[in-house]
Every structure is written in structure tokens, then in C-alpha cells.
XYZ file of C-alpha atoms in Angstrom:
300
model
C -14.525 2.135 14.324
C -14.822 -1.140 16.224
C -11.808 -3.444 16.489
C -11.052 -5.075 13.145
C -10.306 -8.741 12.584
C -8.021 -10.086 9.864
C -11.126 -10.874 7.781
C -12.068 -7.175 7.787
C -8.950 -6.323 5.768
C -10.131 -6.614 2.168
C -11.097 -4.591 -0.895
C -9.302 -1.507 -2.171
C -6.724 -0.209 0.325
C -4.518 2.426 -1.348
C -1.184 3.661 -0.014
C -1.389 7.358 0.884
C 1.000 9.639 -0.996
C 2.997 12.186 0.999
C 2.431 15.715 -0.358
C 5.299 18.182 -0.115
C 5.371 21.888 -0.891
C 7.317 23.101 -3.928
C 10.287 23.653 -1.577
C 10.125 20.071 -0.242
C 8.416 20.588 3.138
C 5.533 18.360 4.281
C 2.285 19.973 3.051
C -0.176 19.230 5.854
C -3.096 21.069 4.223
C -2.763 19.042 1.002
C -2.349 15.846 3.032
C -5.606 16.464 4.925
C -7.448 17.387 1.707
C -6.164 14.224 0.024
C -7.252 12.019 2.966
C -10.706 13.599 3.013
C -11.011 12.945 -0.724
C -9.839 9.337 -0.405
C -12.400 8.654 2.348
C -15.171 9.380 -0.205
C -13.905 7.141 -3.044
C -15.506 3.869 -1.903
C -12.156 2.400 -0.823
C -12.326 0.027 2.146
C -9.045 1.129 3.761
C -6.095 3.469 3.532
C -2.468 2.804 4.473
C 0.232 5.305 5.434
C 4.030 4.827 5.190
C 4.060 2.382 2.303
C 6.708 2.797 -0.390
C 4.329 5.181 -2.218
C 4.348 7.394 0.914
C 8.100 8.041 0.393
C 8.604 6.837 3.973
C 12.448 6.672 3.827
C 12.513 10.391 2.973
C 10.738 11.586 6.148
C 12.312 12.878 9.349
C 11.244 11.176 12.596
C 9.311 14.246 13.749
C 7.521 14.543 10.401
C 6.568 10.887 10.524
C 5.002 11.231 13.971
C 3.155 14.410 12.976
C 1.619 12.950 9.786
C 0.732 9.744 11.670
C -1.324 11.836 14.102
C -2.966 13.788 11.249
C -3.745 10.542 9.400
C -5.517 8.955 12.365
C -7.420 12.087 13.416
C -8.495 13.149 9.899
C -9.931 9.711 9.100
C -11.519 9.222 12.538
C -15.188 8.351 12.005
C -14.738 7.839 8.250
C -15.812 4.561 6.566
C -12.220 3.474 5.804
C -9.968 1.437 8.074
C -6.660 3.142 8.865
C -3.494 1.047 8.494
C 0.028 2.238 9.252
C 3.241 0.635 8.098
C 6.082 -0.322 10.437
C 9.272 -0.132 8.383
C 12.042 -0.134 11.005
C 15.042 -2.442 10.575
C 15.480 -2.897 14.335
C 13.115 -5.372 15.976
C 13.064 -3.418 19.238
C 12.215 -0.161 17.442
C 9.593 -1.889 15.267
C 7.866 -3.278 18.365
C 7.804 0.177 19.982
C 6.459 1.778 16.819
C 3.787 -0.910 16.366
C 2.562 -0.391 19.932
C 2.688 3.362 19.453
C 0.593 3.240 16.278
C -1.965 0.956 17.935
C -2.176 3.335 20.897
C -2.535 6.290 18.522
C -5.632 4.660 17.035
C -4.505 2.743 13.945
C -7.044 0.048 12.997
C -4.351 -2.161 11.440
C -0.627 -2.239 10.722
C 1.498 -3.190 7.759
C 4.920 -4.709 8.426
C 7.871 -4.473 6.054
C 10.354 -7.142 7.229
C 13.939 -5.912 7.783
C 16.393 -6.353 4.931
C 19.270 -3.947 5.592
C 22.546 -5.954 5.856
C 20.655 -9.138 4.909
C 19.451 -10.571 8.229
C 19.124 -14.353 8.515
C 15.736 -16.064 7.969
C 15.635 -16.741 11.727
C 16.212 -13.049 12.498
C 13.465 -12.024 10.061
C 11.061 -14.556 11.555
C 11.885 -13.258 15.047
C 11.186 -9.703 13.864
C 7.798 -10.607 12.331
C 6.749 -12.685 15.345
C 7.835 -9.947 17.777
C 5.690 -7.304 16.082
C 2.701 -9.659 15.823
C 3.015 -10.442 19.527
C 3.207 -6.740 20.433
C -0.266 -5.792 19.123
C -3.732 -7.272 18.746
C -4.898 -5.352 15.677
C -4.478 -6.960 12.202
C -0.944 -6.841 10.783
C -0.374 -6.985 7.019
C 2.928 -8.842 6.661
C 4.499 -7.531 3.470
C 6.348 -9.756 1.017
C 8.144 -7.544 -1.508
C 11.308 -9.389 -2.589
C 11.952 -7.051 -5.529
C 12.246 -4.080 -3.167
C 13.922 -5.872 -0.247
C 15.984 -8.599 -1.947
C 14.518 -10.984 0.624
C 12.911 -14.324 -0.259
C 10.312 -15.858 2.088
C 8.841 -19.251 1.165
C 5.072 -19.861 1.066
C 5.586 -22.341 3.921
C 7.253 -19.668 6.078
C 4.301 -17.349 5.502
C 1.882 -20.189 6.248
C 3.673 -20.751 9.559
C 3.074 -17.089 10.450
C -0.591 -17.421 9.513
C -1.103 -20.538 11.619
C 0.526 -19.021 14.675
C -1.090 -15.557 14.482
C -4.775 -15.297 13.482
C -4.494 -11.485 13.231
C -1.836 -11.730 10.496
C -2.844 -10.664 6.980
C -0.540 -10.794 3.963
C 0.456 -8.327 1.263
C 2.113 -10.361 -1.478
C 3.925 -8.445 -4.196
C 6.529 -10.704 -5.670
C 6.543 -10.414 -9.451
C 4.528 -12.267 -10.634
C 2.566 -13.042 -7.447
C -0.162 -15.444 -8.602
C 1.573 -18.846 -8.384
C 3.173 -17.905 -5.069
C -0.235 -16.869 -3.705
C -1.855 -20.108 -4.873
C 0.851 -22.147 -3.138
C 0.489 -20.081 0.023
C -3.326 -20.363 0.096
C -3.103 -24.135 -0.372
C -1.008 -24.222 2.808
C -3.081 -21.577 4.618
C -6.591 -21.481 3.095
C -7.843 -19.285 5.940
C -5.364 -16.486 5.113
C -6.361 -13.057 3.842
C -4.113 -11.906 0.980
C -3.913 -8.482 -0.622
C -1.678 -7.537 -3.538
C 0.242 -4.338 -4.205
C 2.269 -3.715 -7.358
C -0.131 -0.985 -8.608
C -2.823 -3.617 -9.133
C -1.049 -5.020 -12.209
C -2.223 -8.506 -11.186
C -5.416 -7.388 -9.448
C -7.917 -9.640 -11.236
C -5.606 -12.665 -11.381
C -5.017 -12.298 -7.639
C -8.741 -12.021 -6.868
C -9.331 -15.132 -9.007
C -6.571 -16.953 -7.070
C -8.328 -16.246 -3.764
C -6.910 -12.817 -2.905
C -9.133 -10.425 -0.965
C -8.087 -7.063 -2.343
C -5.556 -4.643 -3.774
C -3.166 -2.034 -2.336
C -2.218 0.366 -5.153
C -1.166 4.017 -5.032
C -3.911 6.521 -4.243
C -4.117 8.953 -7.165
C -6.847 7.126 -9.104
C -8.437 5.053 -6.344
C -11.858 5.418 -7.994
C -10.711 3.279 -10.951
C -9.634 0.406 -8.664
C -12.905 0.731 -6.734
C -14.905 0.430 -9.975
C -12.917 -2.668 -11.005
C -13.382 -4.248 -7.559
C -17.113 -3.510 -7.483
C -17.577 -5.070 -10.945
C -15.691 -8.156 -9.714
C -17.725 -8.478 -6.498
C -20.985 -8.080 -8.429
C -19.947 -10.857 -10.815
C -19.531 -8.459 -13.756
C -16.249 -10.064 -14.744
C -16.311 -8.774 -18.339
C -16.668 -5.175 -17.145
C -13.915 -5.661 -14.572
C -11.600 -7.111 -17.218
C -12.373 -4.339 -19.726
C -11.659 -1.581 -17.206
C -8.519 -3.275 -15.904
C -7.394 -3.829 -19.496
C -7.735 -0.080 -20.150
C -5.645 0.669 -17.053
C -2.821 -1.796 -17.805
C -0.962 0.138 -20.568
C -0.443 3.027 -18.151
C 0.552 1.153 -15.009
C 2.821 -1.229 -16.928
C 4.873 1.806 -18.024
C 4.881 3.567 -14.649
C 5.734 0.418 -12.696
C 9.070 -0.034 -14.497
C 10.594 1.861 -11.530
C 9.222 2.633 -8.051
C 10.246 6.301 -8.198
C 8.610 6.600 -11.641
C 5.137 5.586 -10.451
C 5.478 7.607 -7.221
C 6.122 10.732 -9.316
C 3.433 9.894 -11.907
C 0.841 9.358 -9.177
C 1.788 12.613 -7.460
C 1.515 14.541 -10.715
C -1.903 12.938 -11.228
C -2.994 14.092 -7.762
C -1.815 17.615 -8.525
C -3.486 17.737 -11.951
C -6.732 16.562 -10.334
C -6.507 19.453 -7.860
C -6.240 17.122 -4.852
C -2.768 18.310 -3.735
C -1.006 21.619 -4.470
C 2.432 20.398 -5.596
C 3.771 17.216 -7.173
C 7.209 17.641 -5.558
C 8.940 14.386 -4.611
C 11.939 14.470 -2.294
C 15.245 13.574 -3.929
C 16.508 11.267 -5.233
C 13.436 10.945 -7.439
C 12.310 10.664 -11.049
C 11.954 13.390 -13.691
C 8.876 13.018 -15.902
C 9.202 13.738 -19.643
C 6.803 15.796 -21.777
C 5.411 12.488 -23.041
C 4.756 11.419 -19.436
C 2.859 14.635 -18.735
C 0.675 14.268 -21.835
C 0.017 10.618 -20.923
C -1.172 11.707 -17.462
C -3.537 14.290 -18.997
C -4.867 11.599 -21.360
C -5.314 9.225 -18.382
C -7.397 11.762 -16.432
C -9.659 12.339 -19.451
C -9.999 8.653 -20.324
C -11.048 7.616 -16.815
C -13.134 10.768 -16.211
C -11.187 11.823 -13.133
């Protein structure tokens, strides 16, 4: 794949799940099978080490190993390969960003540090340092619900103005007004939205470029996005409306949707086990029947 620009980061870019065996070890065979499946879904990109990848639950050696598998498995596929830098130390984040670029990542995602509540100046220094360390696009993540960290639209606009290879993943809840304010200040910016695509159509209407959901029903997000791009707004709204009752329930807790998505992947035969490392979330019988209903309804 040729070198991407910030404008090439758009569309449906799911976060890869991290399959484990029933005893809690990384399941490399399932991971490869899942990546190969995702490369055929019509998604534009794929990101590893997001929250849906259970990144805090991986050992350092495991993280390096799956990073290598991720890049090599998707080499030559139509999707761009993004990898998230989640370190709380600026020096370590810079090293990891350079390492991922050298490994062959097409783009990075950056979760700003929040452990022990660093100052706004320290966070800005961290973001700038990573952006200065690489020349591939960097998705700067704004997830205040998960990090407890507030960044103003003006602060994000300052990042955008200074670094043309910065892209933005905005997932405050709700994100639409924030995104509108940000895009007024930085109309050239590329914005994607996470949050399971709850606000997908509102964000596209506000000027967003794409969505970064989990990966277990990527085809549904691709269908919605394609309807939107083709101007079939009614079809996009109808399909998104059918999806909402499910994701609104699962998104009440991060661990809940991580487990639901993994169980979906297992039921679809894409991974062998739906084990999530502890602490996690136990699904009820109602949850399991809802997942079966979901698979039938969306013909997955």
C-alpha cells in the first residue's frame, strides 16, 4: 500500500477484537482468520489495540507478536492498517509509534495519557511528540468518558493546524455538537467517530468522514456507509435504526459490548472462543438469545 495521507483515513474502520483460547491464551489462528474475514467485508481500514482489542489485558510480548501478525496478514489487502499507541509515558509512546511505523503500519491511533491526570500542557506535549515522531496519519483519540480527560475543540484545532497528518477520532457522548464546533475551527480536518456507531449518521451529516466500531458485524456498518455515500439516506437511516436497539443496550458498559461482540464473532464461526480476559462481563441468557436474533435479522 502506498503512503496514506490524512484524507485517506475515512469510511468504516473497525477495531480488531483480540481472540483468546478458552483458557485465556492469545489465539493466533482465530486472529488470522478474523483478519482475513474482515479484509473481505468492504471496510476501508482496520485498527488494532483499541479498547475493543482489550489492549490493557495483553502482555508486552503478546502485543508485539499480534502487531507483527496484524501487519503481515493484512499486507496487500485493500484495507489500511492502523495501530493504536496507548502508552502513558511520552518517551515510550514515541518509541512505540516509530516501531509501529517501521513495522509497516499505514496509520496510528493515539490515546492521550490520563493516568494520574496529567496537565493539559503535558497532554499536548505527548500528542505533539508522537505526531513529530512519525509521518504516517495519526488518529488523535478524544474519549473523555473512558479517560476522564476533557480537550476543547480549540485545542484539537490547534493540533490540526500544526500537523497536517493528524486525523481525529471523536467519541465524547454525544459527539455531534463538539464535532461541529471543531470543524468550524478546522474545516480541513478528517473526523471519525467510535462509540459503536451510535451517532454514525449524525456524525456523517455533521461533516465526519467515517466510523470506528467493533468488528463483529462490520458488514452492517459497511452497508449503512455505502447507502449514505450513494445518497440513499432513507435506506441508511432504516438500517441504522434497526441496529440502534442492540448497540444502545450493549454500549451501556465497555466490557459489555466487548463480550457481546466476541460472542457474535464466535457464533458466526469467525473465532473459536468468546473468552474475554478478566475482569470482564458475564452475558445473561437473554443476551445470548438477543445475539442469535441479531445474527438472523442482519443475515450474518
